[in-house]
Amino acid sequence: MDFELNDEQRLFQRTLREFVDSEIVPVAPEWERTGRYPAEIVDRFRQLGLFGITIPEEYGGLALDRVSFALVFEEIARGWMGVAGVLGSHSLAAWMIARYGTEEQRKAYLPDLATGARRTGIALTEPGAGTDLQGIRTRAVRDGDHYVVNGTKTWITNARHADPMPVLVKTSITEPAHRGMSLILVEAGTPGYTVGRDLPKLGYRGTETCEVVLDDVRVPASALLGGTEGRGMQQALSALELGRINIAARAVGVSQCAYDAALAYSRERHAFGRPISDFQAIQLKLADMATEIQAARLLTYWAAVRSEGGAVTAEAAMAKYFASEVALRTTMEAMRVHGGYGYSQEFVVERLYRDAPLMAIGEGTNDVQRMVIARSLVAGDSTVGW
């Protein structure tokens, strides 16, 4: 049992940390506040090969181990959680194409997705179907050697840049509903495929989150992910397991940033002639934050390691649930340590406080994660302990 990063992972972490500290942290406050798209950061993602983290080497990707995958999102979210979303949705969709796509689909898309020449996302959620994906209404009807797709998706990250966009559809109306669900790869510029308005958000700025409308969109039958109908729900849920590790790692990064800011401020801020870090009330907050962050980090890395061997339904849910709840608590406590200054946009904790709630909602709400964990335990699919 080894609780340390190996040499390669530590070097990778150092590279990421230097990049984040020098090129993301200095610009994040102003760009986040003004809504400026982080084009220069995205270009650096390309140069660092980060668009290929879940793509096999044979297609030009980095094929990172899962702990290194988590490190990417922890470090970037520590600098600016919003820009981590640019890589998050892309990485999940690229992984799905690599894992489930036909060889023709892999050859057509993965080399460009690995370099960032193409980007992608994943269109699952609809105005009337979020947690209940089986309730989606987007339909894809076979018409000769094409599908005709109609429907609306919402809360779609990378929508303006995705090419192709994997879209979860119903290719047949059957019971149970998941047996009639498929994923179809829709290329940008296809007639009838429209990216609508950017949705206003509390936080998670830096990447666009949009509505997508599909109005009689004709795509070739060869765009069906994997080439077989009825596999879409299984494919999407497998990707969401990886996505939950991504979200857990982002939550750890946000929490780490909040803790670092609170510790530094407590040493600098004086009250009653002493730094406030001398007061027990502040010390207790710092101790709780540090303990919970390290527990969340280890749980996230544990889930990441376990995911190398196959499905990690309960483990990924545990990591995402716990780490995101820690992020909610640590960002609030960091704000309290800062007092009135924590409410000011001049200090980073205000942004962290706005970013943290997304991790408790995205990739399945935390109430859903608790049900996933419990069902896995009751069914005997997962156990607690060794």
Tab-separated table of C-alpha atoms in Angstrom:
chain	number	residue	atom	x	y	z
A	1	MET	CA	0.000	0.000	0.000
A	2	ASP	CA	1.558	3.256	-1.170
A	3	PHE	CA	0.139	6.672	-0.325
A	4	GLU	CA	2.753	8.566	-2.337
A	5	LEU	CA	2.821	9.719	-5.945
A	6	ASN	CA	5.439	7.950	-8.040
A	7	ASP	CA	8.270	9.924	-9.609
A	8	GLU	CA	6.493	10.339	-12.937
A	9	GLN	CA	3.291	11.530	-11.301
A	10	ARG	CA	5.171	13.968	-9.080
A	11	LEU	CA	7.010	15.456	-12.053
A	12	PHE	CA	3.714	15.764	-13.904
A	13	GLN	CA	2.139	17.447	-10.874
A	14	ARG	CA	5.043	19.893	-10.658
A	15	THR	CA	4.664	20.803	-14.322
A	16	LEU	CA	0.935	21.364	-13.876
A	17	ARG	CA	1.444	23.406	-10.724
A	18	GLU	CA	3.996	25.701	-12.345
A	19	PHE	CA	1.666	26.229	-15.306
A	20	VAL	CA	-1.325	26.989	-13.071
A	21	ASP	CA	0.592	29.338	-10.776
A	22	SER	CA	2.212	31.304	-13.596
A	23	GLU	CA	-0.512	31.375	-16.257
A	24	ILE	CA	-3.914	30.804	-14.640
A	25	VAL	CA	-3.809	32.222	-11.119
A	26	PRO	CA	-2.708	35.745	-12.187
A	27	VAL	CA	-5.496	36.196	-14.758
A	28	ALA	CA	-8.369	34.229	-13.231
A	29	PRO	CA	-9.865	37.010	-11.040
A	30	GLU	CA	-10.185	39.575	-13.829
A	31	TRP	CA	-11.163	37.161	-16.603
A	32	GLU	CA	-13.760	35.485	-14.401
A	33	ARG	CA	-15.225	38.818	-13.364
A	34	THR	CA	-15.464	40.192	-16.921
A	35	GLY	CA	-16.611	36.974	-18.570
A	36	ARG	CA	-13.586	36.875	-20.862
A	37	TYR	CA	-13.118	33.554	-22.637
A	38	PRO	CA	-9.742	32.041	-21.628
A	39	ALA	CA	-8.470	31.444	-25.183
A	40	GLU	CA	-4.813	31.712	-24.176
A	41	ILE	CA	-5.249	29.091	-21.449
A	42	VAL	CA	-6.993	26.769	-23.892
A	43	ASP	CA	-4.056	27.186	-26.282
A	44	ARG	CA	-1.693	26.177	-23.483
A	45	PHE	CA	-3.854	23.126	-22.791
A	46	ARG	CA	-3.209	22.177	-26.412
A	47	GLN	CA	0.528	22.755	-26.142
A	48	LEU	CA	0.726	20.639	-22.993
A	49	GLY	CA	-1.209	17.808	-24.640
A	50	LEU	CA	-3.971	17.975	-22.033
A	51	PHE	CA	-6.768	17.444	-24.551
A	52	GLY	CA	-5.410	13.932	-25.004
A	53	ILE	CA	-5.350	12.782	-21.388
A	54	THR	CA	-7.975	10.045	-21.915
A	55	ILE	CA	-6.993	9.153	-25.496
A	56	PRO	CA	-4.771	6.133	-26.281
A	57	GLU	CA	-1.229	6.817	-27.421
A	58	GLU	CA	-1.856	5.108	-30.770
A	59	TYR	CA	-4.200	7.992	-31.635
A	60	GLY	CA	-1.823	10.669	-30.367
A	61	GLY	CA	-3.076	10.957	-26.798
A	62	LEU	CA	-1.314	10.850	-23.429
A	63	ALA	CA	-3.325	7.897	-22.071
A	64	LEU	CA	-2.758	9.085	-18.502
A	65	ASP	CA	-3.121	6.791	-15.539
A	66	ARG	CA	-6.156	7.695	-13.458
A	67	VAL	CA	-4.261	9.322	-10.601
A	68	SER	CA	-2.536	11.630	-13.090
A	69	PHE	CA	-5.968	12.268	-14.611
A	70	ALA	CA	-7.186	13.388	-11.172
A	71	LEU	CA	-4.092	15.541	-10.704
A	72	VAL	CA	-4.934	17.482	-13.864
A	73	PHE	CA	-8.301	18.551	-12.508
A	74	GLU	CA	-7.138	19.134	-8.946
A	75	GLU	CA	-4.332	21.459	-10.016
A	76	ILE	CA	-6.302	23.388	-12.640
A	77	ALA	CA	-9.322	23.800	-10.346
A	78	ARG	CA	-6.983	25.094	-7.645
A	79	GLY	CA	-6.223	27.943	-10.035
A	80	TRP	CA	-9.656	28.414	-11.628
A	81	MET	CA	-12.372	25.784	-11.467
A	82	GLY	CA	-14.215	27.171	-14.492
A	83	VAL	CA	-11.441	26.478	-16.987
A	84	ALA	CA	-11.164	22.903	-15.731
A	85	GLY	CA	-14.570	22.428	-17.343
A	86	VAL	CA	-13.053	22.961	-20.788
A	87	LEU	CA	-11.056	19.775	-20.285
A	88	GLY	CA	-13.640	17.913	-18.219
A	89	SER	CA	-16.421	17.406	-20.740
A	90	HIS	CA	-13.929	16.980	-23.584
A	91	SER	CA	-12.053	14.246	-21.728
A	92	LEU	CA	-15.201	12.259	-20.936
A	93	ALA	CA	-16.488	12.385	-24.495
A	94	ALA	CA	-13.065	11.495	-25.911
A	95	TRP	CA	-12.882	8.554	-23.501
A	96	MET	CA	-16.299	7.344	-24.674
A	97	ILE	CA	-15.244	7.477	-28.325
A	98	ALA	CA	-12.002	5.654	-27.513
A	99	ARG	CA	-13.789	3.032	-25.407
A	100	TYR	CA	-16.993	2.457	-27.373
A	101	GLY	CA	-16.497	3.962	-30.824
A	102	THR	CA	-16.040	1.952	-33.980
A	103	GLU	CA	-12.551	1.887	-35.432
A	104	GLU	CA	-13.722	4.265	-38.144
A	105	GLN	CA	-14.990	6.690	-35.483
A	106	ARG	CA	-11.747	6.462	-33.532
A	107	LYS	CA	-9.622	7.146	-36.596
A	108	ALA	CA	-11.884	9.991	-37.718
A	109	TYR	CA	-11.964	11.889	-34.431
A	110	LEU	CA	-9.384	10.850	-31.830
A	111	PRO	CA	-6.181	12.197	-33.454
A	112	ASP	CA	-7.645	15.709	-33.729
A	113	LEU	CA	-9.296	15.478	-30.304
A	114	ALA	CA	-5.935	14.507	-28.789
A	115	THR	CA	-4.232	17.655	-30.076
A	116	GLY	CA	-7.151	19.987	-29.412
A	117	ALA	CA	-7.575	20.681	-33.128
A	118	ARG	CA	-11.067	19.414	-32.398
A	119	ARG	CA	-12.839	19.660	-29.079
A	120	THR	CA	-15.883	17.887	-27.780
A	121	GLY	CA	-18.392	17.723	-24.942
A	122	ILE	CA	-21.368	15.596	-24.015
A	123	ALA	CA	-25.061	16.466	-24.408
A	124	LEU	CA	-27.123	14.507	-21.895
A	125	THR	CA	-29.283	16.890	-19.851
A	126	GLU	CA	-32.562	18.304	-21.135
A	127	PRO	CA	-34.908	20.978	-19.772
A	128	GLY	CA	-37.135	18.216	-18.382
A	129	ALA	CA	-34.562	15.488	-17.715
A	130	GLY	CA	-31.456	15.850	-15.578
A	131	THR	CA	-30.994	13.226	-12.902
A	132	ASP	CA	-33.595	11.059	-14.665
A	133	LEU	CA	-31.768	10.534	-17.959
A	134	GLN	CA	-34.255	7.867	-18.964
A	135	GLY	CA	-36.798	10.678	-19.189
A	136	ILE	CA	-35.096	12.394	-22.133
A	137	ARG	CA	-37.306	13.308	-25.092
A	138	THR	CA	-34.734	13.865	-27.826
A	139	ARG	CA	-35.479	11.378	-30.600
A	140	ALA	CA	-33.405	9.963	-33.423
A	141	VAL	CA	-35.516	8.262	-36.071
A	142	ARG	CA	-33.883	6.054	-38.692
A	143	ASP	CA	-34.477	7.243	-42.248
A	144	GLY	CA	-32.590	5.070	-44.703
A	145	ASP	CA	-28.867	5.468	-44.059
A	146	HIS	CA	-29.413	8.495	-41.794
A	147	TYR	CA	-30.947	9.400	-38.455
A	148	VAL	CA	-33.187	12.444	-38.093
A	149	VAL	CA	-32.680	13.986	-34.650
A	150	ASN	CA	-35.061	16.350	-32.854
A	151	GLY	CA	-34.839	17.714	-29.331
A	152	THR	CA	-33.267	20.223	-26.960
A	153	LYS	CA	-30.315	19.813	-24.603
A	154	THR	CA	-29.312	22.200	-21.837
A	155	TRP	CA	-26.403	22.935	-19.473
A	156	ILE	CA	-23.976	21.788	-22.148
A	157	THR	CA	-20.315	22.625	-21.512
A	158	ASN	CA	-18.116	23.286	-24.565
A	159	ALA	CA	-21.224	23.589	-26.716
A	160	ARG	CA	-19.808	26.296	-28.972
A	161	HIS	CA	-16.603	24.377	-29.616
A	162	ALA	CA	-17.710	20.732	-29.691
A	163	ASP	CA	-17.079	18.880	-32.950
A	164	PRO	CA	-18.411	16.256	-32.737
A	165	MET	CA	-20.951	16.480	-29.919
A	166	PRO	CA	-22.125	13.112	-28.532
A	167	VAL	CA	-25.887	13.505	-28.034
A	168	LEU	CA	-27.947	11.112	-25.920
A	169	VAL	CA	-31.124	10.226	-27.826
A	170	LYS	CA	-33.928	7.720	-27.918
A	171	THR	CA	-33.615	5.582	-31.014
A	172	SER	CA	-36.656	3.570	-30.015
A	173	ILE	CA	-39.509	3.787	-27.535
A	174	THR	CA	-39.319	0.662	-25.442
A	175	GLU	CA	-39.453	-0.567	-21.868
A	176	PRO	CA	-37.267	-0.376	-19.927
A	177	ALA	CA	-36.403	2.999	-21.403
A	178	HIS	CA	-32.620	2.588	-21.238
A	179	ARG	CA	-32.761	-0.157	-23.853
A	180	GLY	CA	-33.928	2.341	-26.429
A	181	MET	CA	-31.228	4.965	-25.752
A	182	SER	CA	-28.193	5.643	-27.934
A	183	LEU	CA	-25.419	8.191	-28.388
A	184	ILE	CA	-25.034	9.890	-31.752
A	185	LEU	CA	-22.011	11.958	-32.781
A	186	VAL	CA	-23.258	15.213	-34.306
A	187	GLU	CA	-20.681	17.302	-36.136
A	188	ALA	CA	-20.580	21.087	-35.839
A	189	GLY	CA	-22.200	22.860	-38.758
A	190	THR	CA	-24.740	20.141	-39.438
A	191	PRO	CA	-27.954	21.861	-40.658
A	192	GLY	CA	-30.536	22.138	-37.874
A	193	TYR	CA	-27.930	21.848	-35.096
A	194	THR	CA	-27.932	25.167	-33.239
A	195	VAL	CA	-26.113	26.317	-30.134
A	196	GLY	CA	-28.413	28.721	-28.312
A	197	ARG	CA	-27.941	31.135	-25.477
A	198	ASP	CA	-25.282	30.982	-22.800
A	199	LEU	CA	-26.949	30.200	-19.490
A	200	PRO	CA	-26.220	32.710	-16.687
A	201	LYS	CA	-24.544	31.049	-13.717
A	202	LEU	CA	-23.596	31.754	-10.115
A	203	GLY	CA	-20.057	30.503	-10.733
A	204	TYR	CA	-18.275	28.074	-13.064
A	205	ARG	CA	-17.335	30.879	-15.407
A	206	GLY	CA	-14.590	30.659	-17.982
A	207	THR	CA	-16.259	28.015	-20.110
A	208	GLU	CA	-19.549	28.347	-21.904
A	209	THR	CA	-22.652	26.463	-20.752
A	210	CYS	CA	-25.376	26.563	-23.378
A	211	GLU	CA	-28.636	25.272	-24.734
A	212	VAL	CA	-28.427	23.117	-27.859
A	213	VAL	CA	-31.352	22.718	-30.257
A	214	LEU	CA	-31.621	19.890	-32.789
A	215	ASP	CA	-34.281	20.550	-35.417
A	216	ASP	CA	-34.555	17.795	-38.055
A	217	VAL	CA	-30.812	17.233	-37.871
A	218	ARG	CA	-29.782	14.559	-40.364
A	219	VAL	CA	-26.706	12.575	-39.427
A	220	PRO	CA	-25.364	9.460	-41.135
A	221	ALA	CA	-26.091	6.136	-39.481
A	222	SER	CA	-22.339	5.708	-39.137
A	223	ALA	CA	-22.456	8.457	-36.461
A	224	LEU	CA	-24.103	6.062	-33.988
A	225	LEU	CA	-21.483	5.569	-31.271
A	226	GLY	CA	-20.293	1.976	-31.452
A	227	GLY	CA	-22.607	1.177	-34.345
A	228	THR	CA	-25.270	-0.572	-32.245
A	229	GLU	CA	-28.506	0.975	-30.990
A	230	GLY	CA	-29.567	0.732	-27.354
A	231	ARG	CA	-26.117	1.086	-25.760
A	232	GLY	CA	-26.224	4.819	-25.041
A	233	MET	CA	-27.264	4.707	-21.395
A	234	GLN	CA	-24.565	2.182	-20.541
A	235	GLN	CA	-21.967	4.240	-22.408
A	236	ALA	CA	-22.998	7.484	-20.716
A	237	LEU	CA	-23.068	5.989	-17.210
A	238	SER	CA	-19.585	4.522	-17.686
A	239	ALA	CA	-18.315	7.957	-18.664
A	240	LEU	CA	-20.037	9.532	-15.658
A	241	GLU	CA	-18.029	7.282	-13.322
A	242	LEU	CA	-14.884	8.837	-14.720
A	243	GLY	CA	-16.608	12.209	-14.564
A	244	ARG	CA	-17.237	11.801	-10.855
A	245	ILE	CA	-13.526	11.298	-10.246
A	246	ASN	CA	-12.970	14.460	-12.285
A	247	ILE	CA	-15.494	16.376	-10.146
A	248	ALA	CA	-14.040	15.008	-6.913
A	249	ALA	CA	-10.566	16.142	-7.967
A	250	ARG	CA	-11.868	19.594	-8.875
A	251	ALA	CA	-13.512	19.824	-5.449
A	252	VAL	CA	-10.198	18.954	-3.809
A	253	GLY	CA	-8.473	21.669	-5.824
A	254	VAL	CA	-11.033	24.292	-4.836
A	255	SER	CA	-10.798	23.216	-1.197
A	256	GLN	CA	-7.006	23.357	-1.270
A	257	CYS	CA	-7.096	26.883	-2.644
A	258	ALA	CA	-9.579	27.938	0.041
A	259	TYR	CA	-7.426	26.455	2.777
A	260	ASP	CA	-4.235	28.032	1.423
A	261	ALA	CA	-5.925	31.426	1.284
A	262	ALA	CA	-7.346	31.087	4.808
A	263	LEU	CA	-4.010	29.991	6.296
A	264	ALA	CA	-2.097	32.816	4.629
A	265	TYR	CA	-4.673	35.424	5.662
A	266	SER	CA	-4.757	34.182	9.260
A	267	ARG	CA	-1.016	34.761	9.515
A	268	GLU	CA	-1.213	38.255	8.002
A	269	ARG	CA	-4.343	39.578	9.704
A	270	HIS	CA	-3.846	40.982	13.190
A	271	ALA	CA	-6.445	41.547	15.881
A	272	PHE	CA	-5.896	42.612	19.480
A	273	GLY	CA	-2.187	42.898	18.729
A	274	ARG	CA	-1.725	39.340	17.473
A	275	PRO	CA	-2.116	37.442	14.195
A	276	ILE	CA	-5.522	35.790	14.196
A	277	SER	CA	-3.812	32.430	13.593
A	278	ASP	CA	-2.889	32.577	17.294
A	279	PHE	CA	-6.546	32.354	18.299
A	280	GLN	CA	-7.970	28.933	18.994
A	281	ALA	CA	-11.208	29.611	17.108
A	282	ILE	CA	-9.218	30.136	13.891
A	283	GLN	CA	-6.913	27.208	14.609
A	284	LEU	CA	-9.880	24.859	14.958
A	285	LYS	CA	-11.209	25.954	11.571
A	286	LEU	CA	-7.843	25.396	9.926
A	287	ALA	CA	-7.473	21.977	11.539
A	288	ASP	CA	-10.914	20.863	10.366
A	289	MET	CA	-10.307	22.139	6.860
A	290	ALA	CA	-6.890	20.471	6.545
A	291	THR	CA	-8.165	17.129	7.828
A	292	GLU	CA	-11.199	17.029	5.572
A	293	ILE	CA	-9.248	18.095	2.493
A	294	GLN	CA	-6.671	15.386	2.963
A	295	ALA	CA	-9.408	12.789	3.535
A	296	ALA	CA	-11.155	13.934	0.337
A	297	ARG	CA	-7.887	13.796	-1.602
A	298	LEU	CA	-7.104	10.258	-0.492
A	299	LEU	CA	-10.653	9.094	-1.214
A	300	THR	CA	-10.418	10.615	-4.687
A	301	TYR	CA	-7.057	9.000	-5.455
A	302	TRP	CA	-8.338	5.678	-4.095
A	303	ALA	CA	-11.309	5.792	-6.455
A	304	ALA	CA	-8.960	6.773	-9.285
A	305	VAL	CA	-6.661	3.800	-8.627
A	306	ARG	CA	-9.601	1.406	-8.345
A	307	SER	CA	-11.009	2.661	-11.640
A	308	GLU	CA	-7.983	1.288	-13.486
A	309	GLY	CA	-9.409	-2.178	-12.906
A	310	GLY	CA	-12.984	-1.620	-14.109
A	311	ALA	CA	-16.281	-0.248	-12.839
A	312	VAL	CA	-16.124	1.855	-9.669
A	313	THR	CA	-19.763	2.788	-9.244
A	314	ALA	CA	-19.707	3.153	-5.462
A	315	GLU	CA	-16.100	4.326	-5.148
A	316	ALA	CA	-16.495	7.186	-7.637
A	317	ALA	CA	-19.791	8.179	-6.030
A	318	MET	CA	-18.178	8.203	-2.568
A	319	ALA	CA	-15.309	10.375	-3.770
A	320	LYS	CA	-17.541	12.828	-5.594
A	321	TYR	CA	-20.057	13.058	-2.742
A	322	PHE	CA	-17.533	13.513	0.050
A	323	ALA	CA	-15.102	15.801	-1.777
A	324	SER	CA	-17.823	18.139	-3.009
A	325	GLU	CA	-19.369	18.421	0.451
A	326	VAL	CA	-15.909	19.224	1.805
A	327	ALA	CA	-15.596	21.960	-0.835
A	328	LEU	CA	-18.858	23.503	0.338
A	329	ARG	CA	-17.647	23.539	3.936
A	330	THR	CA	-14.086	24.689	3.337
A	331	THR	CA	-15.057	27.589	1.099
A	332	MET	CA	-17.512	28.835	3.704
A	333	GLU	CA	-14.974	28.432	6.508
A	334	ALA	CA	-12.325	30.225	4.457
A	335	MET	CA	-14.756	33.094	3.993
A	336	ARG	CA	-15.363	33.195	7.743
A	337	VAL	CA	-11.631	33.294	8.441
A	338	HIS	CA	-11.398	36.307	6.114
A	339	GLY	CA	-14.334	38.022	7.812
A	340	GLY	CA	-15.740	40.883	5.774
A	341	TYR	CA	-12.923	40.654	3.235
A	342	GLY	CA	-14.086	37.151	2.335
A	343	TYR	CA	-17.200	38.711	0.837
A	344	SER	CA	-15.156	40.964	-1.410
A	345	GLN	CA	-14.291	40.156	-5.004
A	346	GLU	CA	-10.785	41.358	-4.224
A	347	PHE	CA	-10.129	38.067	-2.421
A	348	VAL	CA	-10.181	34.632	-4.063
A	349	VAL	CA	-12.453	32.977	-1.491
A	350	GLU	CA	-15.490	34.815	-2.858
A	351	ARG	CA	-15.049	33.057	-6.227
A	352	LEU	CA	-14.354	29.707	-4.592
A	353	TYR	CA	-17.549	30.029	-2.584
A	354	ARG	CA	-19.525	30.524	-5.818
A	355	ASP	CA	-17.774	27.685	-7.639
A	356	ALA	CA	-18.131	25.036	-4.944
A	357	PRO	CA	-21.905	24.316	-5.224
A	358	LEU	CA	-21.592	23.054	-8.793
A	359	MET	CA	-19.569	20.053	-7.628
A	360	ALA	CA	-22.443	19.000	-5.355
A	361	ILE	CA	-24.826	19.128	-8.331
A	362	GLY	CA	-22.894	18.202	-11.473
A	363	GLU	CA	-22.343	14.605	-12.613
A	364	GLY	CA	-25.339	13.592	-10.496
A	365	THR	CA	-26.493	15.376	-7.363
A	366	ASN	CA	-25.098	14.265	-4.035
A	367	ASP	CA	-28.429	12.797	-3.002
A	368	VAL	CA	-28.190	10.580	-6.080
A	369	GLN	CA	-24.608	9.643	-5.133
A	370	ARG	CA	-25.802	8.508	-1.719
A	371	MET	CA	-28.464	6.318	-3.333
A	372	VAL	CA	-25.889	4.888	-5.756
A	373	ILE	CA	-23.569	4.047	-2.856
A	374	ALA	CA	-26.340	2.482	-0.771
A	375	ARG	CA	-27.702	0.364	-3.619
A	376	SER	CA	-24.232	-0.920	-4.422
A	377	LEU	CA	-23.660	-1.861	-0.791
A	378	VAL	CA	-27.049	-3.534	-0.363
A	379	ALA	CA	-26.589	-5.488	-3.580
A	380	GLY	CA	-23.195	-6.705	-2.420
A	381	ASP	CA	-21.417	-5.110	-5.382
A	382	SER	CA	-19.267	-3.043	-3.019
A	383	THR	CA	-18.042	-3.473	0.527
A	384	VAL	CA	-16.512	-1.242	3.175
A	385	GLY	CA	-13.075	-2.272	4.385
A	386	TRP	CA	-10.468	-4.589	2.942
